[in-house]
Coordinates of C-alpha atoms (C1' of nucleotides) in Angstrom, one line a residue:
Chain A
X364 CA -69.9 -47.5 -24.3
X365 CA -73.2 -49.3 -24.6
X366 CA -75.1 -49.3 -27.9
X367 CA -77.4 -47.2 -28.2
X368 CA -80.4 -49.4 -29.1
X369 CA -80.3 -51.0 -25.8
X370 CA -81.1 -47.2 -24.2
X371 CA -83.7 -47.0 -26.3
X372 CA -85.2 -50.2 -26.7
X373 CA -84.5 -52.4 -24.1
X374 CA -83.5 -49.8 -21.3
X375 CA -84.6 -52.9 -18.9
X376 CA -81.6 -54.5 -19.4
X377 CA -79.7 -51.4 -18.7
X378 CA -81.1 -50.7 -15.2
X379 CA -80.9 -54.0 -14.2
X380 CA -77.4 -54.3 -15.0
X381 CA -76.9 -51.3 -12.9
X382 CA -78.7 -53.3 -10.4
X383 CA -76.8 -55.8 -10.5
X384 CA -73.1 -54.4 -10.1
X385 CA -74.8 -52.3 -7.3
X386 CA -73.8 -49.3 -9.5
X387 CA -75.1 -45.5 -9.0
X388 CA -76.6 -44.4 -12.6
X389 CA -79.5 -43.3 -13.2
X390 CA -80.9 -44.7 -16.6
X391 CA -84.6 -42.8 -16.6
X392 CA -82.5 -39.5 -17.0
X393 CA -80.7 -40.5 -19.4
X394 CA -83.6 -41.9 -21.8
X395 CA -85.0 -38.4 -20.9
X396 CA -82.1 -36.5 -22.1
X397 CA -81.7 -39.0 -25.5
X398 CA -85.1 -38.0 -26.6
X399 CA -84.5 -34.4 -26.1
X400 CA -81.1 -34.5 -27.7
X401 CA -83.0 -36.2 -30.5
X402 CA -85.7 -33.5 -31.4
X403 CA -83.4 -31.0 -31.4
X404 CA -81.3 -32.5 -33.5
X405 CA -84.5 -32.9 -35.7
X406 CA -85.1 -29.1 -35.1
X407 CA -81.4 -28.2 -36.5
X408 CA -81.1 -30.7 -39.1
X409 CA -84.5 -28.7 -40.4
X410 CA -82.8 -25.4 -40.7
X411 CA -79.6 -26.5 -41.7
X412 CA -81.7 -28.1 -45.0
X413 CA -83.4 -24.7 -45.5
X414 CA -80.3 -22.9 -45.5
X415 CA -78.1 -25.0 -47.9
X416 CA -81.3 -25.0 -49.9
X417 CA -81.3 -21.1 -50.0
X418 CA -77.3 -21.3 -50.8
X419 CA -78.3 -22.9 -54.3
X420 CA -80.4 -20.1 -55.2
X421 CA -78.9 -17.0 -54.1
X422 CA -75.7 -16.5 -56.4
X423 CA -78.8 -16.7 -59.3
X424 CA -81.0 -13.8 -57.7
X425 CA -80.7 -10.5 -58.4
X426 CA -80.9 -7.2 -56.3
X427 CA -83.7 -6.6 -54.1
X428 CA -84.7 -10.0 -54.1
X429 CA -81.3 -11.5 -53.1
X430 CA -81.1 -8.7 -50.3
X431 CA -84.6 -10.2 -49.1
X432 CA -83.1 -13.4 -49.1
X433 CA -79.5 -12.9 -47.4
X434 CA -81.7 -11.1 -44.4
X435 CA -84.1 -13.9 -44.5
X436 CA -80.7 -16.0 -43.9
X437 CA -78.9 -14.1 -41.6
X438 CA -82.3 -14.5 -39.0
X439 CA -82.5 -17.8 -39.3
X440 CA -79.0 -18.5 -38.7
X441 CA -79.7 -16.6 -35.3
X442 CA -82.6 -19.1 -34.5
X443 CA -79.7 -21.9 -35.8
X444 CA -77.2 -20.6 -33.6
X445 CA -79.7 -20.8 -30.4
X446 CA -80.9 -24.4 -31.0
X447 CA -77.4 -25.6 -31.2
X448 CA -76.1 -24.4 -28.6
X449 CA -78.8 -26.2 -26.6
X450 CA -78.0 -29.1 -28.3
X451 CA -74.3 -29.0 -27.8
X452 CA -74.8 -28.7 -24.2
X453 CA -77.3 -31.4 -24.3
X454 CA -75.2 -33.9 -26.0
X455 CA -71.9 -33.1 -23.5
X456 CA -74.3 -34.1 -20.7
X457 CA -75.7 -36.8 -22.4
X458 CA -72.2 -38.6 -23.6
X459 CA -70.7 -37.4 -20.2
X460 CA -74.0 -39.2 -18.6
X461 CA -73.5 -42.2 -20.8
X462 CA -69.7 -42.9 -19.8
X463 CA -70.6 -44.2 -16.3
X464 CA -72.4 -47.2 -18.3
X465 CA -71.0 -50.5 -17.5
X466 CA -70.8 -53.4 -20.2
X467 CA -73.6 -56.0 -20.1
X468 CA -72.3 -58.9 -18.2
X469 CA -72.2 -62.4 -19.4
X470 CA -74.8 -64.6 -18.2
X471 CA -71.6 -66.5 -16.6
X472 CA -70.9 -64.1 -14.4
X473 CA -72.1 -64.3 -11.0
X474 CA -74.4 -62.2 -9.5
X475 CA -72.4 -60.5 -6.1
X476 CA -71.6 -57.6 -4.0
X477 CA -68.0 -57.6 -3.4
X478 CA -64.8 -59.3 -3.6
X479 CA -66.7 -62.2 -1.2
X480 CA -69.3 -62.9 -3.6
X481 CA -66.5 -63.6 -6.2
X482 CA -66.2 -67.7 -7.3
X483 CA -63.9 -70.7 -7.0
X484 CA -63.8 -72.4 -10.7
X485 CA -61.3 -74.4 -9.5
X486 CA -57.7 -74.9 -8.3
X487 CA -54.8 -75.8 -10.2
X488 CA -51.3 -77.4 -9.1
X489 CA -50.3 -78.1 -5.5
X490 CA -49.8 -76.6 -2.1
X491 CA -45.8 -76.6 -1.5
X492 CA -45.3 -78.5 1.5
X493 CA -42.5 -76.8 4.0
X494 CA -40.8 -78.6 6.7
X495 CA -40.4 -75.1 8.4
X496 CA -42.4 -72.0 8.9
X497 CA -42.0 -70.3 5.2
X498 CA -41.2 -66.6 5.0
X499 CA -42.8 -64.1 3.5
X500 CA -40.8 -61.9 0.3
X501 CA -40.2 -59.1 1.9
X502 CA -37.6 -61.3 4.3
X503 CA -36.7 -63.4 2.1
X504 CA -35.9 -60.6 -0.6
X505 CA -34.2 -58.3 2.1
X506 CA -31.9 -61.0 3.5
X507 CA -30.8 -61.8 -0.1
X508 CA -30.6 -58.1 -0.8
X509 CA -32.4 -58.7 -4.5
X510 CA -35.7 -56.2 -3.1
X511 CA -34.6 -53.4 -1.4
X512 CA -38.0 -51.4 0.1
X513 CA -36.3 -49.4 2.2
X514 CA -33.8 -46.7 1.2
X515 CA -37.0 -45.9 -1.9
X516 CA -38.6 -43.7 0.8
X517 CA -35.6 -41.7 0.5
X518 CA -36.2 -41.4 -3.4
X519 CA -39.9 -41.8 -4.1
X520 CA -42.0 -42.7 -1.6
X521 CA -43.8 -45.1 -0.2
X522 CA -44.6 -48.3 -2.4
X523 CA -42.1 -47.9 -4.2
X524 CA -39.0 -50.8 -4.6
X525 CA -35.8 -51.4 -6.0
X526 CA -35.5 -54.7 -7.6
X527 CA -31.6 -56.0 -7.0
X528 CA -29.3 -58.4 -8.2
X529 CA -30.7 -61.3 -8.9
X530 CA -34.2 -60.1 -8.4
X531 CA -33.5 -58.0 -11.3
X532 CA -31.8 -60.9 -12.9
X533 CA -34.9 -62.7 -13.0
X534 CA -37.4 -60.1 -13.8
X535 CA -35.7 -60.4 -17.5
X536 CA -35.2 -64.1 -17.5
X537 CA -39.3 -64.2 -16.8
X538 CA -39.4 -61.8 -19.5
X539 CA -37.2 -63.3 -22.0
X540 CA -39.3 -66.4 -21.1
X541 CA -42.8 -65.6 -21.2
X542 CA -41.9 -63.9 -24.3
X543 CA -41.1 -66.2 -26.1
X544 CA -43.7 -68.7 -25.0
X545 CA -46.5 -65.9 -26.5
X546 CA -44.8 -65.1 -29.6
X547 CA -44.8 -68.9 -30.5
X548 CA -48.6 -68.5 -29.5
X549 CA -48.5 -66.1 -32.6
X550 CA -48.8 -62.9 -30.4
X551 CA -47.0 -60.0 -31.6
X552 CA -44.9 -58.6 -29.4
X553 CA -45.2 -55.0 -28.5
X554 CA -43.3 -52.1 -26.2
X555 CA -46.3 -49.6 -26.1
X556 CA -45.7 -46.0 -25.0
X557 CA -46.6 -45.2 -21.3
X558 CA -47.8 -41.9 -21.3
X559 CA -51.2 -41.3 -23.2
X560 CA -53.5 -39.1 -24.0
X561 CA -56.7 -38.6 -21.6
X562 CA -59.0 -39.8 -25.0
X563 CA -57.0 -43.5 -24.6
X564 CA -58.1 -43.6 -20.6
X565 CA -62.0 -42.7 -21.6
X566 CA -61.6 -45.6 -24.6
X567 CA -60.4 -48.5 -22.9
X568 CA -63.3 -48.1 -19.8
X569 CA -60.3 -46.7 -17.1
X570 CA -62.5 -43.4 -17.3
X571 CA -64.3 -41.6 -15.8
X572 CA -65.0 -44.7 -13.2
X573 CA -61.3 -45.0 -11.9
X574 CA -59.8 -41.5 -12.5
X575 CA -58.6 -41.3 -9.1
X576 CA -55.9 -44.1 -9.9
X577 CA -53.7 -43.1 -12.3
X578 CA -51.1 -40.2 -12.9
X579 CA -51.0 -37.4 -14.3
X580 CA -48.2 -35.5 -16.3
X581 CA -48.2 -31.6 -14.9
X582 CA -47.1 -30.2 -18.4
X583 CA -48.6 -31.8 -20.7
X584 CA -52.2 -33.8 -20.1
X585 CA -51.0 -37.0 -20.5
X586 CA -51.8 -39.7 -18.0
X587 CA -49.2 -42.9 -16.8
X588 CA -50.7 -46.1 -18.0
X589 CA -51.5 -48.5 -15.6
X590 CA -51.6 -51.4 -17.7
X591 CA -50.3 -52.2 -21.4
X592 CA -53.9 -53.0 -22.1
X593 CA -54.4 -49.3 -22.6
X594 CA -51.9 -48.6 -25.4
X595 CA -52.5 -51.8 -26.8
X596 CA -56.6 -51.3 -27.5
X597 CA -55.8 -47.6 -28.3
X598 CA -53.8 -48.6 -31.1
X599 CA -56.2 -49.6 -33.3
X600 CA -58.4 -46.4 -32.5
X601 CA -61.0 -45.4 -35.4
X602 CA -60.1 -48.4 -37.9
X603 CA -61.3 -50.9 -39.9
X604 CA -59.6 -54.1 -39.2
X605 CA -60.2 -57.1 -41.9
X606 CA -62.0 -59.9 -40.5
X607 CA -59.1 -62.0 -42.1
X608 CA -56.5 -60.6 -39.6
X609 CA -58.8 -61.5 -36.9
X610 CA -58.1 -62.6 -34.0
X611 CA -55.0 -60.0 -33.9
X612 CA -52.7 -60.8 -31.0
X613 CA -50.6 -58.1 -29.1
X614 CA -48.4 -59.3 -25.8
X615 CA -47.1 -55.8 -24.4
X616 CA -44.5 -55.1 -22.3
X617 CA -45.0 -52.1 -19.9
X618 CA -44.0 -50.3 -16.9
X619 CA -47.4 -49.6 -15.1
X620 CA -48.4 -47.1 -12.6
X621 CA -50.9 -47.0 -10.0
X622 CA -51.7 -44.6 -7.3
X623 CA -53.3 -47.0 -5.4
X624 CA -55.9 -44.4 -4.1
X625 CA -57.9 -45.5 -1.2
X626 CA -55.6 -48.5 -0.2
X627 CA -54.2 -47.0 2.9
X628 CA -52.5 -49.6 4.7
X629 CA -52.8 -52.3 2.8
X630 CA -50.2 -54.8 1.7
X631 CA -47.3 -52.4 2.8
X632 CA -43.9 -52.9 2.5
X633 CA -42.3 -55.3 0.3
X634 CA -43.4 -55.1 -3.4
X635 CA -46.9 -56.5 -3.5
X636 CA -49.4 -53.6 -3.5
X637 CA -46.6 -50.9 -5.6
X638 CA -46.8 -47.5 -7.2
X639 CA -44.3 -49.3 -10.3
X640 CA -43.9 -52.3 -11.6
X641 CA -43.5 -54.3 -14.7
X642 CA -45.7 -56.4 -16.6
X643 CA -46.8 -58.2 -20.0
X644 CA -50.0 -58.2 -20.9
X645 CA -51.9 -60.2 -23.7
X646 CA -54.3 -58.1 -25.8
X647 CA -56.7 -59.6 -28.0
X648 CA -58.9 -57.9 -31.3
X649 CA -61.6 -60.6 -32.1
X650 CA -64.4 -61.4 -34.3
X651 CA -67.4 -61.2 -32.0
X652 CA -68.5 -64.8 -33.2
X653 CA -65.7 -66.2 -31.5
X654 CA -64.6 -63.7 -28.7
X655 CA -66.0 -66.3 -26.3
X656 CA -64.1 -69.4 -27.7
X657 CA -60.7 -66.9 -27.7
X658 CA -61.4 -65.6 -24.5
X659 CA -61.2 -69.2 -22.8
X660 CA -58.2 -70.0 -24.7
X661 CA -56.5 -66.3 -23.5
X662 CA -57.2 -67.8 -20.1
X663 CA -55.3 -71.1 -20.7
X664 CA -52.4 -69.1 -21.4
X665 CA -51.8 -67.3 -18.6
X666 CA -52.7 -70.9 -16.8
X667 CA -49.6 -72.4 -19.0
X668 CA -47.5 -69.6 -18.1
X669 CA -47.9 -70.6 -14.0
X670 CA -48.3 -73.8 -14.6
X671 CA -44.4 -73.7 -16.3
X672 CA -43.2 -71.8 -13.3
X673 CA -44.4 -74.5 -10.8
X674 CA -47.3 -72.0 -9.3
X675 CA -50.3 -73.0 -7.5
X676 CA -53.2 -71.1 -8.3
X677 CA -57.0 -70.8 -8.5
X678 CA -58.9 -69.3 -11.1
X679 CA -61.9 -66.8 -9.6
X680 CA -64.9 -66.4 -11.6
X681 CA -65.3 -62.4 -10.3
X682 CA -68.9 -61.2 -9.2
X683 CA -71.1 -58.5 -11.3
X684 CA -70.6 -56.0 -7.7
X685 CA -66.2 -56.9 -8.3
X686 CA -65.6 -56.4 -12.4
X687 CA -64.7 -53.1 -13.5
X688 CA -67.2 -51.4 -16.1
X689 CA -66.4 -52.4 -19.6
X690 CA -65.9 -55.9 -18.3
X691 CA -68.7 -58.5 -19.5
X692 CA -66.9 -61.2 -17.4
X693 CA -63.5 -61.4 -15.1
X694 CA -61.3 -64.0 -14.3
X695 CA -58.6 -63.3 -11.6
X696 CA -56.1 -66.2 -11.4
X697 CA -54.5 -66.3 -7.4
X698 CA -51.5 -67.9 -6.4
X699 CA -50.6 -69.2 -3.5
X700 CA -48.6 -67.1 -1.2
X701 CA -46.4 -69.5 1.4
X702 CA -45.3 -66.4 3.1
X703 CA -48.9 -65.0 3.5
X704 CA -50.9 -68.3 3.4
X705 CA -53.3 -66.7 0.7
X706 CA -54.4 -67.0 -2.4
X707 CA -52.9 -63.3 -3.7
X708 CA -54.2 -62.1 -7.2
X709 CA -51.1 -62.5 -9.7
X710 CA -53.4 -62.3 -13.0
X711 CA -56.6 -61.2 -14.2
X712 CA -58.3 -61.7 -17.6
X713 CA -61.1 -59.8 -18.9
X714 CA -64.0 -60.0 -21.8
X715 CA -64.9 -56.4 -22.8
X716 CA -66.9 -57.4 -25.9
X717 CA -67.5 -54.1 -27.7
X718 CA -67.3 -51.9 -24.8
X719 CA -64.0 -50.4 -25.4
X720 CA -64.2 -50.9 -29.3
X721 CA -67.2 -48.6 -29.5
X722 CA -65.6 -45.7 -27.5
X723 CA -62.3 -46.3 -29.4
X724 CA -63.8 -47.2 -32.8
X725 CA -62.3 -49.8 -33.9
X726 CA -64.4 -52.5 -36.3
X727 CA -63.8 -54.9 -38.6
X728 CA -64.9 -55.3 -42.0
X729 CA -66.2 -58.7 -43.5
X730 CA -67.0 -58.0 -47.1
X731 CA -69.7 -55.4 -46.5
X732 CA -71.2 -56.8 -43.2
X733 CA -69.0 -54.3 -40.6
X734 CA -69.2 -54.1 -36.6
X735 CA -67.2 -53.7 -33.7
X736 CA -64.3 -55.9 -32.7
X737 CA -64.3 -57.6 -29.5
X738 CA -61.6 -56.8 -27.1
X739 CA -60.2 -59.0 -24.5
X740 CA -57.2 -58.4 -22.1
X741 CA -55.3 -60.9 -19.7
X742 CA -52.1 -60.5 -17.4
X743 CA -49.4 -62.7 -18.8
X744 CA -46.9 -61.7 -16.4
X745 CA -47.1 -59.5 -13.7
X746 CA -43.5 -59.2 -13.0
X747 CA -43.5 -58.3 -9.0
X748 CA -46.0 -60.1 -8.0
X749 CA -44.5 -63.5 -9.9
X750 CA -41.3 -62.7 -8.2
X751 CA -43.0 -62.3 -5.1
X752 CA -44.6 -65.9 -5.5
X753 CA -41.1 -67.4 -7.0
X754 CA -39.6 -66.1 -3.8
X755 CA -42.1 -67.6 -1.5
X756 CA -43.0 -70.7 -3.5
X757 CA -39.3 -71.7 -4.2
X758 CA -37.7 -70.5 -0.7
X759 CA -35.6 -73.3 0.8
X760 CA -35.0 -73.7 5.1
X761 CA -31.7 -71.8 4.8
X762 CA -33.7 -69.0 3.5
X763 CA -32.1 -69.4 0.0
X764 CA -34.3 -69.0 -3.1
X765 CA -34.2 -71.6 -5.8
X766 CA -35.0 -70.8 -9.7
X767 CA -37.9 -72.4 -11.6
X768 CA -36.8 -74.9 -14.4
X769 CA -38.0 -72.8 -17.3
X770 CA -36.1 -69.6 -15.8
X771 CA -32.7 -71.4 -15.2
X772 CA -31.7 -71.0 -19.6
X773 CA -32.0 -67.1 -18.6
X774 CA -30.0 -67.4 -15.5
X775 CA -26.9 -67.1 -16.5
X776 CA -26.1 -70.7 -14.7
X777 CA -27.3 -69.2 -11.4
X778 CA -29.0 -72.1 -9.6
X779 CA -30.2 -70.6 -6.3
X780 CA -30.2 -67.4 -4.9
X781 CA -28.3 -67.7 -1.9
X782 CA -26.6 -64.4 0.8
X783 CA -23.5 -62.8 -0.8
Chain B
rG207 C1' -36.2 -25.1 -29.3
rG208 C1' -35.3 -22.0 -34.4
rA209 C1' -36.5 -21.7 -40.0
rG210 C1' -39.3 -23.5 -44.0
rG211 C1' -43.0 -27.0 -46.4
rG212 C1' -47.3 -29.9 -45.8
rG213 C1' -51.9 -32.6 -43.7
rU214 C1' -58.1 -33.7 -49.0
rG215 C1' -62.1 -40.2 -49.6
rG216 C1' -58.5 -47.5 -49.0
rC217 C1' -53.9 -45.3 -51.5
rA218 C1' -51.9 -41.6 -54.9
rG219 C1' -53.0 -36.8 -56.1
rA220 C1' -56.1 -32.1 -58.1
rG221 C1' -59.0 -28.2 -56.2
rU222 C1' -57.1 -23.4 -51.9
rC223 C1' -54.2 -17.4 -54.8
rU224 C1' -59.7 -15.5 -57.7
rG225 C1' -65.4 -18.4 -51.3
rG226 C1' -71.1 -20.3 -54.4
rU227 C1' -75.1 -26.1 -56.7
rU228 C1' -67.8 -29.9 -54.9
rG229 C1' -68.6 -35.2 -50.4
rA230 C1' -65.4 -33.1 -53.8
rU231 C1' -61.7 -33.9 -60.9
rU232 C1' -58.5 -37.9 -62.1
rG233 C1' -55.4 -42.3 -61.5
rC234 C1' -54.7 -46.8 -58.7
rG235 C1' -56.8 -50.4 -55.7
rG236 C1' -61.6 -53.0 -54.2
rC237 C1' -66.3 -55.1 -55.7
rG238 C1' -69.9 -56.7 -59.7
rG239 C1' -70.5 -57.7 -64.9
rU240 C1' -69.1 -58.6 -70.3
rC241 C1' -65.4 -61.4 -72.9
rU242 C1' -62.4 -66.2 -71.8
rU243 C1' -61.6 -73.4 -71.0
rG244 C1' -59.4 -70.5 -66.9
rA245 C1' -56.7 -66.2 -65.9
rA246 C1' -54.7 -61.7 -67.6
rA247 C1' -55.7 -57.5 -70.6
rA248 C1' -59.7 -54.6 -72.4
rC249 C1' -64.5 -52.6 -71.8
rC250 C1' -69.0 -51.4 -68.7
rG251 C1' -70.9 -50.4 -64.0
rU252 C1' -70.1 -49.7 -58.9
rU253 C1' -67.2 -48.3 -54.6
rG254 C1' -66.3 -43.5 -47.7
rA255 C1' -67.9 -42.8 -42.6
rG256 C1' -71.2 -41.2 -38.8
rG257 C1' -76.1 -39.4 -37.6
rA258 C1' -81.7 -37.9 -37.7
rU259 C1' -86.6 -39.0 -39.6
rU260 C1' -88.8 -43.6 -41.4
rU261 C1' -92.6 -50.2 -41.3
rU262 C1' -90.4 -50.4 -46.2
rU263 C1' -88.8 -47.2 -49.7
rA264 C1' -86.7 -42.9 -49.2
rU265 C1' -85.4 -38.1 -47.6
rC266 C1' -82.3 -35.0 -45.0
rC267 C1' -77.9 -33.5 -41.8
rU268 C1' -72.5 -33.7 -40.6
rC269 C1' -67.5 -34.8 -42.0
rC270 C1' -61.4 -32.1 -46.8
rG271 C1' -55.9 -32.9 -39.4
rG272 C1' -58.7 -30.9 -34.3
rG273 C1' -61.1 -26.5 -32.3
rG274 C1' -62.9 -21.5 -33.0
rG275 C1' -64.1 -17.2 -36.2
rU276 C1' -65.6 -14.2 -40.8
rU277 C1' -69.8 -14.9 -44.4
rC278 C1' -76.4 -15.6 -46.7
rG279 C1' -72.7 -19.4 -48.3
rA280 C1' -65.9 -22.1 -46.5
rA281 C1' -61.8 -27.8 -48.5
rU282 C1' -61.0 -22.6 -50.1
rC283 C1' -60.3 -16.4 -46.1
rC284 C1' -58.7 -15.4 -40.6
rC285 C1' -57.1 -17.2 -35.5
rU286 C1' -55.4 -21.3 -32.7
rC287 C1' -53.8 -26.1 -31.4
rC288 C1' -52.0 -30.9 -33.1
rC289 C1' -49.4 -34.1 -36.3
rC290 C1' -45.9 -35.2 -40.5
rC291 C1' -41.6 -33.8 -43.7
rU292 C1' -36.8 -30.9 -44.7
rC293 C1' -32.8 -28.0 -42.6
rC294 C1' -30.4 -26.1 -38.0
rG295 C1' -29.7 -26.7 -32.6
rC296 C1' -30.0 -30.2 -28.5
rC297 C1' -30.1 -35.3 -27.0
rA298 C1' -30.4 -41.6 -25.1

RNA sequence: GGAGGGGUGGCAGAGUCUGGUUGAUUGCGGCGGUCUUGAAAACCGUUGAGGAUUUUUAUCCUCCGGGGGUUCGAAUCCCUCCCCCUCCGCCA
């Protein structure tokens, strides 16, 4: 949700946001619609005074004249009944209008199309060197039998996996790990339910714009999260936090589900591009004079977190035509995928500002000076995909996998992942 | 799933039977002040959110779990949904 004042003010900056993340909205109609909305809210407001003011004097008046008045009342409640109606069916359109406004993007973030326009900030760590051609996960995890993407087709579907022996091993010891590592950071750590209600989806940004990606429950209206992040904003929905509490941490640990609408064919088999999979995700509630201070920090720690598992990465500063619509600015951290020679997105950290805090709510309070929170959101483990870069990364010439330091205290004293 | 009870302002808790000037009594908490070396206590004052008009000042509207209805008028009456509590059943 975009404040208001910039609609009515400064609709400039609207449209050329819109412009510049190549979006389809069209502003004009909405200022249109505003201003209409607006008189007749003036209109009913009017009558609504009139009334309550005739309310005050009826119980005093006496016979004819309190006859007069009731029928006086009961037309003019006809007249009421009229102009709101309009105006409820204005304001649906209007608010429905509004909720395809994107967030105003930072200044930092470049100006682009697509994915291609998005930019290198910088690489971290370095290229494993192999002495042989390196396989990708979905051999090495099938000849180890720890990924099994097979027999799921029998049981769910496509892109779905089964994560075995010690795959599943180490999807807690990175768990158990990463963790840790947050809630020393002062995080507070946090299993968030999965299945929420449509109003959570609309608050944190994921609708309207990317309906088409989640699921659905058939019984009950409630959709499958694809991300902690939504829980974790939602949580605070319509409250006041203190501005002492501030920043407030969360790191979640979710299943997340995606349908992975419109990505026919891509990245199949093997667990990369799945329907299910695990992750922890970081949430941050900040002061607004901050956010921007916390956000880079946010970003540091997912950088610590594949730093400490021996990753190499780069960190993508993502275009305006490539971040979703309550982002103000993306970073997407890539690792470097042996088995697919890429760069493969393992993490992606977002600034939302008060986009998903005004459709949620949620402000803070300091003294009597209030506004809305900032919200901010990073990966701090995406469990498949680390595997996946674990597996390829650390994959040896006999096709044995070996286990990061920091995992090995999880490990139960397995070393390397070897055929059974 | 069955039976019963309940959802009121930051919290506690009246008001609902008997609809009318009640955004709502009261207590606590919070904030400001008096007093005090300081603090506590006491006393005085103040204290919800959102929205429209407006340069300011100010005026007005909406909100007593959500939605709908009856009525000139609803926290109060009716319908419906949700949530919480107690008991029973079922269950990881």
């Amino acid at each position: 949700m975009i404040d208001l004042e910039i609609l009515r003010n400064h609709p400039e900056i609207l449209k050329n946001e819109v412009k510049k993340r190549g979006l389809d909205v069209d502003i004009d109609s909405g200022i249109t619609m505003d201003k209409k909305r607006r008189s007749l809210i003036f209109e009913v407001e009017k009558i609504r005074a009139e009334k309550n003011e005739a309310s005050k004097h009826i119980p005093a008046l006496k016979g004819d004249q309190k006859k007069e008045k009731i029928a006086e009342m009961k037309q003019l409640n006809k007249k009421l009944e009229l102009l709101e109606q309009d105006l409820n069916q204005l304001d649906r359109q209007f608010f429905s209008h509004m909720a395809h406004y994107p967030n105003i993007s930072h200044e930092s973030t470049p100006l682009g199309k697509d994915e291609n326009d998005n930019v290198v900030v910088y690489h971290k760590g370095e290229k494993p060197q192999f002495a042989f051609t390196p396989k990708n996960h979905i051999a090495l995890g099938r000849k180890l039998d720890i990924l099994d993407d097979q027999r799921p087709a029998k049981v769910s579907g496509a892109r779905f996996v089964y994560v075995k022996n010690e795959g599943a091993l180490l999807e807690f010891a990175l768990v158990q790990y990463v963790l840790n590592l947050l809630v020393d950071k002062g995080f507070i750590p946090m299993i968030p339910p999965t299945m929420v209600k449509q109003e959570a989806m609309y608050g944190t940004g994921f609708f309207p714009a990317e309906k088409t990606q989640y699921y659905k429950t058939e019984m009950d209206d409630l959709f499958l999260v694809g991300t902690a992040e939504v829980p974790l904003c939602a949580y605070h929905r319509d409250e006041f936090l203190p501005a002492d509490d501030l920043p407030i941490k969360y790191a979640g640990f979710s299943t997340c589900y995606r349908r992975e609408a419109g990505a026919h064919g891509k990245d199949m088999g093997g667990m990369f591009r799945v329907h299910q999979f695990d992750k922890l995700e970081m949430f941050i509630f900040s002061h607004p004079r901050n956010s921007w201070e916390q956000y880079e920090k946010l970003r540091a720690v997912v950088e610590e977190i594949m730093t400490n598992l021996g990753l190499h990465y780069r960190i993508m500063n993502m275009c305006t035509g490539d971040i979703g619509n309550p982002n103000a600015k993306k970073y997407d951290l890539e690792a470097w995928l042996p088995g697919q020679q890429k760069y493969r997105e393992l993490a992606s950290c977002s600034h939302d500002t008060d986009y998903q805090a005004r459709r949620l709510n949620i402000k803070f309070r300091d003294g009597k000076y209030k506004d809305y929170v900032h919200t901010m959101n990073s990966t701090a483990c995406a469990i498949g995909r680390t595997l996946i870069a674990i597996y390829e990364n650390y994959q040896t010439k006999e096709g044995h996998i070996q286990i990061p330091r920091v995992l090995k205290p999880y490990m139960r004293g397995i070393e390397t992942i070897k055929p059974k």
